[in-house]
Short mmCIF file of C-alpha atoms in Angstrom, two decimals:
data_model
loop_
_atom_site.label_atom_id
_atom_site.label_comp_id
_atom_site.label_asym_id
_atom_site.label_seq_id
_atom_site.Cartn_x
_atom_site.Cartn_y
_atom_site.Cartn_z
CA MET A 125 -19.35 21.05 19.50
CA GLU A 126 -16.55 18.47 19.39
CA LYS A 127 -17.77 14.91 18.89
CA THR A 128 -16.41 12.00 20.91
CA MET A 129 -15.73 8.42 19.87
CA MET A 130 -15.12 5.59 22.33
CA ILE A 131 -12.96 2.87 20.79
CA LEU A 132 -12.77 -0.48 22.56
CA GLY A 133 -9.21 -1.74 22.25
CA ALA A 134 -5.88 0.08 21.91
CA SER A 135 -3.63 -2.67 20.51
CA ALA A 136 -1.51 -2.33 17.36
CA LEU A 137 -4.33 -3.79 15.24
CA GLN A 138 -6.70 -1.04 16.48
CA VAL A 139 -4.29 1.83 15.77
CA PRO A 140 -5.37 2.41 12.12
CA ALA A 141 -8.99 2.90 13.23
CA ILE A 142 -7.88 5.23 16.05
CA LYS A 143 -5.88 7.35 13.60
CA LYS A 144 -8.80 7.50 11.17
CA ALA A 145 -11.16 8.68 13.91
CA LYS A 146 -8.69 11.40 14.90
CA GLU A 147 -8.41 12.48 11.25
CA MET A 148 -12.20 12.83 11.23
CA GLY A 149 -11.92 15.27 14.14
CA TYR A 150 -13.22 13.05 16.92
CA LYS A 151 -12.10 13.34 20.53
CA ILE A 152 -10.90 9.81 21.30
CA ILE A 153 -11.69 7.74 24.40
CA LEU A 154 -9.61 4.56 24.35
CA VAL A 155 -10.48 1.54 26.46
CA ASP A 156 -8.01 -1.31 27.07
CA TYR A 157 -7.03 -3.48 30.03
CA ASP A 158 -3.32 -3.03 29.18
CA GLU A 159 -2.07 0.28 30.55
CA ASN A 160 0.87 0.01 28.12
CA ALA A 161 -1.25 -0.58 25.02
CA VAL A 162 0.47 0.98 22.01
CA GLY A 163 -2.59 3.01 21.01
CA PHE A 164 -2.94 4.85 24.30
CA PRO A 165 -0.60 7.74 23.36
CA LEU A 166 -3.20 8.67 20.70
CA ALA A 167 -6.01 8.92 23.27
CA ASP A 168 -7.58 12.12 24.53
CA ILE A 169 -9.00 10.05 27.39
CA LYS A 170 -7.32 6.80 28.47
CA LEU A 171 -9.40 4.22 30.35
CA VAL A 172 -7.58 1.17 31.71
CA VAL A 173 -10.62 -1.10 31.68
CA SER A 174 -11.17 -4.55 30.18
CA THR A 175 -13.06 -4.30 26.89
CA LEU A 176 -14.92 -7.45 27.97
CA ASP A 177 -16.30 -5.80 31.14
CA GLN A 178 -19.59 -4.67 29.64
CA ASP A 179 -21.03 -3.03 32.74
CA GLU A 180 -17.88 -1.05 33.54
CA VAL A 181 -17.53 0.13 29.94
CA TYR A 182 -21.19 1.20 30.04
CA ARG A 183 -20.56 3.04 33.33
CA GLN A 184 -17.68 4.91 31.71
CA ALA A 185 -19.86 5.66 28.68
CA LEU A 186 -22.46 7.23 30.98
CA ILE A 187 -19.75 9.49 32.39
CA TYR A 188 -18.22 10.57 29.07
CA GLN A 189 -21.31 10.32 26.82
CA PRO A 190 -19.55 9.36 23.56
CA ASP A 191 -21.33 10.04 20.28
CA VAL A 192 -20.03 6.77 18.83
CA VAL A 193 -18.93 3.49 20.46
CA ILE A 194 -17.00 1.06 18.24
CA THR A 195 -14.32 -1.63 18.14
CA SER A 196 -12.12 -2.64 15.25
CA THR A 197 -10.53 -6.09 15.07
CA SER A 198 -11.39 -7.99 18.27
CA ASP A 199 -14.32 -10.35 18.81
CA GLY A 200 -15.11 -9.87 22.51
CA PRO A 201 -15.46 -6.07 22.29
CA VAL A 202 -18.02 -6.51 19.49
CA ARG A 203 -20.42 -7.73 22.19
CA THR A 204 -19.47 -4.92 24.53
CA ALA A 205 -20.00 -2.26 21.85
CA ALA A 206 -23.43 -3.70 21.02
CA TYR A 207 -24.34 -3.87 24.72
CA VAL A 208 -23.26 -0.29 25.43
CA ASN A 209 -24.91 1.13 22.32
CA GLU A 210 -28.21 -0.53 23.21
CA LYS A 211 -28.02 0.67 26.84
CA LEU A 212 -27.30 4.20 25.64
CA GLY A 213 -30.35 4.08 23.38
CA LYS A 214 -28.34 4.29 20.16
CA LYS A 215 -29.55 2.29 17.18
CA PRO A 216 -26.99 -0.54 16.96
CA ASP A 217 -25.53 -1.74 13.66
CA LEU A 218 -25.60 -5.17 15.28
CA SER A 219 -27.99 -5.92 18.14
CA TYR A 220 -26.60 -7.40 21.35
CA GLU A 221 -28.47 -10.66 20.69
CA ASP A 222 -26.97 -10.87 17.21
CA SER A 223 -23.52 -9.93 18.52
CA LEU A 224 -23.52 -13.16 20.54
CA CYS A 225 -23.98 -15.06 17.28
CA ALA A 226 -20.98 -13.25 15.79
CA THR A 227 -18.61 -13.86 18.71
CA ILE A 228 -19.56 -17.00 20.67
CA LYS A 229 -19.09 -20.10 18.54
CA SER A 230 -21.96 -22.11 20.02
CA HIS A 231 -24.42 -19.26 19.36
CA MET A 232 -22.89 -18.77 15.93
CA ARG A 233 -23.26 -22.42 14.94
CA ASN A 234 -26.87 -22.51 16.14
CA ARG A 235 -27.81 -19.37 14.21
CA LEU A 236 -26.09 -20.55 11.02
CA LYS A 237 -27.76 -23.96 11.29
CA GLU A 238 -31.19 -22.33 11.74
CA ASN A 239 -30.59 -20.41 8.51
CA ASN A 240 -29.33 -23.41 6.52
CA VAL A 241 -25.81 -22.03 6.12
CA PRO A 242 -23.31 -24.83 5.29
CA ILE A 243 -21.37 -25.69 8.48
CA PRO A 244 -19.65 -28.76 9.97
CA GLU A 245 -21.36 -31.14 12.38
CA TYR A 246 -20.82 -29.73 15.89
CA TYR A 247 -21.42 -30.20 19.62
CA ALA A 248 -21.17 -27.58 22.38
CA VAL A 249 -19.91 -29.09 25.66
CA SER A 250 -19.18 -27.79 29.14
CA ASP A 251 -17.71 -30.83 30.93
CA PHE A 252 -15.36 -33.73 30.27
CA GLU A 253 -18.12 -36.34 29.99
CA GLY A 254 -19.90 -34.28 27.34
CA PHE A 255 -16.57 -33.83 25.58
CA LEU A 256 -15.98 -37.61 25.49
CA GLU A 257 -19.47 -38.21 24.11
CA ALA A 258 -18.97 -35.62 21.36
CA VAL A 259 -15.58 -37.04 20.38
CA ASP A 260 -17.11 -40.52 20.21
CA LYS A 261 -19.93 -39.31 17.93
CA LEU A 262 -17.30 -37.88 15.59
CA ASP A 263 -15.32 -41.17 15.65
CA GLY A 264 -12.34 -39.70 17.48
CA HIS A 265 -11.41 -37.47 14.54
CA CYS A 266 -12.50 -33.88 15.10
CA ILE A 267 -11.54 -30.33 16.02
CA VAL A 268 -11.88 -28.99 19.56
CA LYS A 269 -11.83 -25.25 20.22
CA PRO A 270 -12.91 -22.79 22.93
CA ALA A 271 -16.42 -21.47 22.33
CA ASP A 272 -15.26 -17.94 23.18
CA ASN A 273 -11.70 -17.05 22.14
CA ALA A 274 -9.70 -16.20 19.02
CA GLY A 275 -6.24 -16.31 17.48
CA SER A 276 -6.13 -20.14 17.26
CA ARG A 277 -5.88 -20.28 21.07
CA GLY A 278 -6.87 -23.71 22.36
CA VAL A 279 -7.66 -25.13 18.91
CA VAL A 280 -6.53 -28.77 18.57
CA LEU A 281 -7.07 -31.66 16.17
CA VAL A 282 -8.28 -34.79 17.99
CA GLU A 283 -7.18 -38.10 16.47
CA THR A 284 -7.61 -40.48 19.38
CA LYS A 285 -10.17 -42.04 21.71
CA GLU A 286 -7.59 -42.74 24.40
CA LYS A 287 -9.00 -41.21 27.59
CA ASN A 288 -5.76 -39.87 29.09
CA GLU A 289 -4.81 -38.14 25.84
CA LEU A 290 -8.30 -36.71 25.51
CA LYS A 291 -8.08 -35.39 29.08
CA LYS A 292 -4.93 -33.44 28.18
CA ILE A 293 -6.58 -31.98 25.07
CA TYR A 294 -9.72 -31.11 27.01
CA GLU A 295 -7.78 -29.31 29.74
CA TYR A 296 -5.63 -27.41 27.23
CA SER A 297 -8.58 -26.20 25.19
CA MET A 298 -10.79 -25.48 28.23
CA GLY A 299 -7.92 -23.50 29.72
CA ASN A 300 -8.31 -21.12 26.78
CA SER A 301 -12.10 -20.84 27.02
CA ARG A 302 -13.48 -17.63 28.50
CA ASN A 303 -16.98 -18.97 29.10
CA GLY A 304 -16.28 -22.58 30.16
CA MET A 305 -17.60 -24.10 26.93
CA LEU A 306 -15.90 -26.00 24.12
CA MET A 307 -16.92 -26.73 20.56
CA VAL A 308 -16.26 -30.23 19.25
CA GLU A 309 -16.63 -30.17 15.48
CA GLU A 310 -16.32 -32.33 12.41
CA PHE A 311 -12.83 -32.04 10.94
CA MET A 312 -13.08 -30.23 7.62
CA SER A 313 -10.26 -30.85 5.18
CA GLY A 314 -9.66 -28.43 2.31
CA THR A 315 -8.38 -25.01 1.37
CA GLU A 316 -9.22 -22.19 3.79
CA VAL A 317 -10.01 -18.60 2.88
CA SER A 318 -11.51 -15.54 4.50
CA VAL A 319 -14.03 -13.22 2.90
CA GLU A 320 -13.69 -9.49 3.59
CA ALA A 321 -16.97 -7.61 3.20
CA MET A 322 -18.82 -4.43 4.14
CA THR A 323 -22.52 -4.20 4.88
CA VAL A 324 -24.23 -0.86 4.30
CA ASN A 325 -27.90 -0.48 5.25
CA GLY A 326 -28.36 -4.24 5.23
CA GLU A 327 -26.73 -4.78 1.81
CA THR A 328 -23.44 -6.69 1.87
CA LYS A 329 -20.68 -6.17 -0.69
CA ILE A 330 -17.74 -8.56 -0.87
CA LEU A 331 -14.48 -6.65 -1.33
CA THR A 332 -12.04 -9.54 -1.69
CA ILE A 333 -11.26 -13.15 -0.80
CA THR A 334 -8.07 -13.88 1.14
CA ASP A 335 -6.17 -17.16 0.77
CA LYS A 336 -4.97 -18.52 4.13
CA TYR A 337 -1.94 -20.71 4.82
CA ILE A 338 -2.09 -22.64 8.10
CA THR A 339 0.19 -24.90 10.14
CA PRO A 340 -0.43 -28.63 9.84
CA PRO A 341 -2.31 -30.37 12.69
CA PRO A 342 -2.62 -30.67 15.62
CA TYR A 343 -2.58 -26.85 15.95
CA PHE A 344 -4.07 -24.47 13.40
CA VAL A 345 -2.07 -21.25 13.35
CA GLU A 346 -2.18 -18.94 10.36
CA LEU A 347 1.28 -18.61 8.79
CA ALA A 348 0.42 -16.37 5.83
CA HIS A 349 -2.41 -14.58 4.03
CA CYS A 350 -2.58 -13.53 0.40
CA GLU A 351 -4.93 -11.43 -1.74
CA PRO A 352 -6.70 -11.74 -4.07
CA SER A 353 -7.50 -15.44 -3.89
CA MET A 354 -5.84 -17.66 -6.48
CA LEU A 355 -8.65 -20.21 -6.41
CA ASP A 356 -10.71 -21.10 -9.47
CA ASP A 357 -13.36 -18.49 -10.33
CA ASN A 358 -16.20 -20.99 -9.96
CA ILE A 359 -15.04 -21.93 -6.44
CA GLN A 360 -14.77 -18.25 -5.55
CA GLU A 361 -18.38 -17.67 -6.59
CA GLN A 362 -19.49 -20.53 -4.33
CA ILE A 363 -17.46 -19.05 -1.47
CA LYS A 364 -19.06 -15.63 -1.96
CA ALA A 365 -22.56 -17.12 -1.93
CA VAL A 366 -21.93 -18.90 1.39
CA ALA A 367 -20.36 -15.78 2.94
CA LEU A 368 -23.34 -13.62 1.97
CA GLN A 369 -25.70 -16.22 3.41
CA ALA A 370 -23.75 -16.23 6.70
CA VAL A 371 -23.66 -12.44 7.07
CA LYS A 372 -27.39 -12.27 6.40
CA ALA A 373 -27.99 -14.92 9.09
CA ILE A 374 -26.39 -12.82 11.84
CA ARG A 375 -28.44 -9.75 10.76
CA LEU A 376 -25.58 -7.28 10.44
CA GLN A 377 -27.00 -3.92 9.31
CA ASN A 378 -23.87 -1.79 8.98
CA GLY A 379 -20.21 -2.64 9.35
CA PRO A 380 -17.40 -4.92 8.23
CA SER A 381 -17.36 -8.71 8.34
CA HIS A 382 -14.66 -11.34 8.13
CA THR A 383 -15.93 -14.83 7.27
CA GLU A 384 -13.58 -17.82 7.37
CA ILE A 385 -14.56 -20.64 5.02
CA LYS A 386 -13.20 -24.12 4.22
CA VAL A 387 -13.60 -25.47 0.70
CA THR A 388 -14.50 -29.10 1.45
CA LYS A 389 -15.36 -31.99 -0.88
CA ASP A 390 -19.01 -31.10 -0.17
CA GLY A 391 -18.50 -27.44 -1.06
CA PRO A 392 -17.64 -24.33 1.00
CA LYS A 393 -18.56 -24.43 4.71
CA VAL A 394 -18.25 -21.68 7.32
CA VAL A 395 -15.47 -22.11 9.87
CA GLU A 396 -16.26 -18.89 11.74
CA LEU A 397 -17.77 -15.49 11.10
CA ALA A 398 -16.80 -12.17 12.71
CA ALA A 399 -18.78 -8.92 12.57
CA ARG A 400 -15.59 -6.89 12.56
CA LEU A 401 -12.52 -6.18 10.48
CA GLY A 402 -10.19 -9.11 9.83
CA GLY A 403 -7.13 -9.22 12.06
CA ASP A 404 -3.56 -10.18 11.12
CA PHE A 405 -3.32 -6.87 9.18
CA ILE A 406 -5.63 -8.31 6.50
CA THR A 407 -7.99 -5.34 6.36
CA SER A 408 -5.58 -2.65 7.54
CA ARG A 409 -2.77 -3.49 5.08
CA LEU A 410 -3.57 -6.23 2.56
CA VAL A 411 -6.97 -4.95 1.42
CA PRO A 412 -5.69 -1.41 0.66
CA LEU A 413 -2.58 -2.79 -1.08
CA SER A 414 -4.53 -5.24 -3.26
CA THR A 415 -7.74 -3.25 -3.92
CA GLY A 416 -7.06 0.38 -3.04
CA ILE A 417 -10.02 0.28 -0.63
CA ASP A 418 -9.53 1.83 2.81
CA MET A 419 -11.62 -0.73 4.66
CA VAL A 420 -10.60 0.49 8.11
CA GLY A 421 -11.47 4.08 7.26
CA ALA A 422 -14.78 3.02 5.73
CA SER A 423 -15.72 1.05 8.86
CA VAL A 424 -15.09 4.09 11.08
CA GLU A 425 -16.99 6.40 8.73
CA LEU A 426 -19.90 3.98 8.57
CA ALA A 427 -20.05 3.73 12.37
CA ALA A 428 -20.13 7.52 12.49
CA GLY A 429 -23.10 7.60 10.10
CA GLU A 430 -21.16 8.91 7.10
CA SER A 431 -21.21 7.69 3.50
CA VAL A 432 -18.42 5.30 2.49
CA ASP A 433 -16.38 4.57 -0.62
CA ILE A 434 -15.85 0.83 -1.04
CA GLU A 435 -15.23 0.72 -4.79
CA ARG A 436 -12.12 -1.15 -5.97
CA LYS A 437 -9.34 1.17 -7.15
CA CYS A 438 -6.73 -1.38 -8.27
CA ASN A 439 -6.12 -5.10 -8.70
CA ARG A 440 -2.72 -6.04 -7.29
CA GLY A 441 -1.29 -8.79 -5.12
CA ALA A 442 -0.53 -8.44 -1.40
CA ALA A 443 0.67 -10.92 1.20
CA ILE A 444 1.70 -11.21 4.82
CA HIS A 445 4.02 -13.92 6.16
CA PHE A 446 4.41 -14.50 9.89
CA ILE A 447 7.89 -15.25 11.17
CA GLN A 448 8.06 -18.52 13.11
CA ALA A 449 10.68 -20.36 15.15
CA LYS A 450 11.06 -23.69 16.92
CA GLU A 451 10.55 -23.97 20.69
CA GLY A 452 13.22 -22.50 22.94
CA ILE A 453 14.85 -19.20 23.92
CA ILE A 454 15.78 -16.61 21.29
CA LYS A 455 19.56 -16.24 21.27
CA GLU A 456 19.80 -14.08 18.17
CA ILE A 457 17.42 -12.42 15.73
CA SER A 458 18.42 -10.16 12.85
CA VAL A 459 17.08 -8.81 9.55
CA PRO A 460 19.74 -8.05 6.87
CA ASP A 461 19.72 -4.45 5.63
CA GLU A 462 19.29 -5.59 2.01
CA VAL A 463 15.81 -6.93 2.85
CA TYR A 464 14.46 -3.39 3.08
CA ASP A 465 15.79 -2.55 -0.39
CA LEU A 466 13.94 -5.37 -2.15
CA SER A 467 11.14 -4.33 -4.48
CA GLY A 468 7.72 -5.15 -3.07
CA VAL A 469 8.70 -5.07 0.60
CA GLU A 470 6.12 -2.99 2.48
CA GLU A 471 7.31 -3.67 6.03
CA VAL A 472 9.19 -6.09 8.26
CA VAL A 473 8.25 -6.05 11.95
CA ILE A 474 9.79 -8.10 14.76
CA TYR A 475 7.63 -8.65 17.85
CA LYS A 476 10.02 -10.52 20.11
CA LYS A 477 13.56 -9.92 21.36
CA VAL A 478 16.65 -11.85 22.39
CA GLY A 479 15.93 -13.71 25.65
CA ASP A 480 12.22 -14.26 24.93
CA THR A 481 10.89 -17.81 25.15
CA VAL A 482 9.19 -19.25 22.08
CA HIS A 483 6.72 -22.14 22.32
CA GLY A 484 6.94 -23.28 18.72
CA THR A 485 3.76 -22.42 16.83
CA LYS A 486 0.71 -23.33 18.92
CA SER A 487 -1.15 -20.00 18.67
CA SER A 488 -0.81 -16.59 17.08
CA ASN A 489 0.93 -15.39 20.26
CA ASP A 490 3.95 -17.52 19.28
CA ARG A 491 4.75 -15.52 16.16
CA ILE A 492 8.13 -13.77 16.03
CA GLY A 493 7.07 -11.01 13.63
CA HIS A 494 5.71 -10.43 10.14
CA VAL A 495 6.62 -9.46 6.61
CA ILE A 496 4.19 -7.61 4.30
CA THR A 497 4.78 -7.60 0.54
CA SER A 498 3.02 -6.39 -2.59
CA ALA A 499 3.41 -7.04 -6.32
CA ASP A 500 1.49 -7.11 -9.58
CA THR A 501 0.08 -10.56 -8.73
CA PRO A 502 -0.63 -12.48 -5.51
CA LYS A 503 1.78 -15.23 -6.57
CA GLU A 504 4.62 -12.70 -6.89
CA ALA A 505 3.77 -11.13 -3.52
CA MET A 506 3.94 -14.56 -1.88
CA GLU A 507 7.28 -15.37 -3.51
CA ILE A 508 8.85 -12.12 -2.27
CA GLY A 509 7.63 -12.86 1.25
CA ARG A 510 9.07 -16.39 1.22
CA ARG A 511 12.42 -15.04 0.01
CA ILE A 512 12.55 -12.57 2.90
CA LEU A 513 11.74 -15.27 5.48
CA GLU A 514 14.78 -17.20 4.27
CA MET A 515 16.97 -14.13 4.79
CA ILE A 516 15.94 -13.49 8.41
CA ASN A 517 18.30 -15.07 10.94
CA ILE A 518 16.81 -16.52 14.14
CA LEU A 519 18.92 -18.58 16.54
CA ILE A 520 17.06 -20.59 19.18
CA GLY A 521 18.85 -22.13 22.14
#
């Protein structure tokens, strides 16, 4: 009898997991609020439903009775998958209670603190008065972010105690919060990385560490990622220890994790942890290019109850650079043909078109496109990517 897999999300970042499930012979039910989602043509059954609507997704699951319910690279659907699996009586790889700690920052901080995982000082607030009190406790120098969102949306550096300015920051960040809560946190200065790992039967194996390159304050948008990390070996060991501690704290039993960590003067501290694959093509492209490990495929196989191969096959460099532009309207955008002939160029993708409005670089939604490169070393992969960025022509009016 043909088995069925329900996948929550049909965006471009979910497509590799969808294709893997189809290769495994599954009938695919895709769920996404966007009826034009790029993954929908791969679906056997297309459901235009929000992946955050837990009760409606469960209702659809009762109708179609999928053998497996998963998501790939999005935080919100992690909760929905856990909720639906529990309601269907399936043994979850992450319980619904624990999924809250992997997706809602206030729950996450509380759980990590309870388990003595290194984290910044933090306050969860739901109104402007609470926000002002938290900012004051952190001496007017802190980070504010939505408690429930991703992609750098609503994340701002606060460097003032001036009430009118704080009101603007509060309204901007709260406008990006799905649950009406904000996190006000100690500003952590230092290098940022992410740790890509897989947990199998409660045992977590770190596959690689990704160096992250981020815009300067007040916004924190990721401009590039590179693997493997070029940090000192001793620092990398400290990072791994903190990441393992964090994954253990959220009680993940089976599945991928993506842990963002800052290397501060007091040692590595957790920025955020996700019980899912890393986005920004980190796990779908960079991990296979740098390690030879099919992390996306392994995550689908693991969810389906199959054995997985997560042994490193190679040790190369891989990088992704995101194409940026100043604020305005795109008048012209072009990629010279010679770019595609350069050694180490894996792909160049443009997201936007002439006539689109660009808002500078305030969130990941403002990116123009991306460039993926590979080479013998991470340094070389980064250099190729930078060279390509200089060759791309973008005219903003």
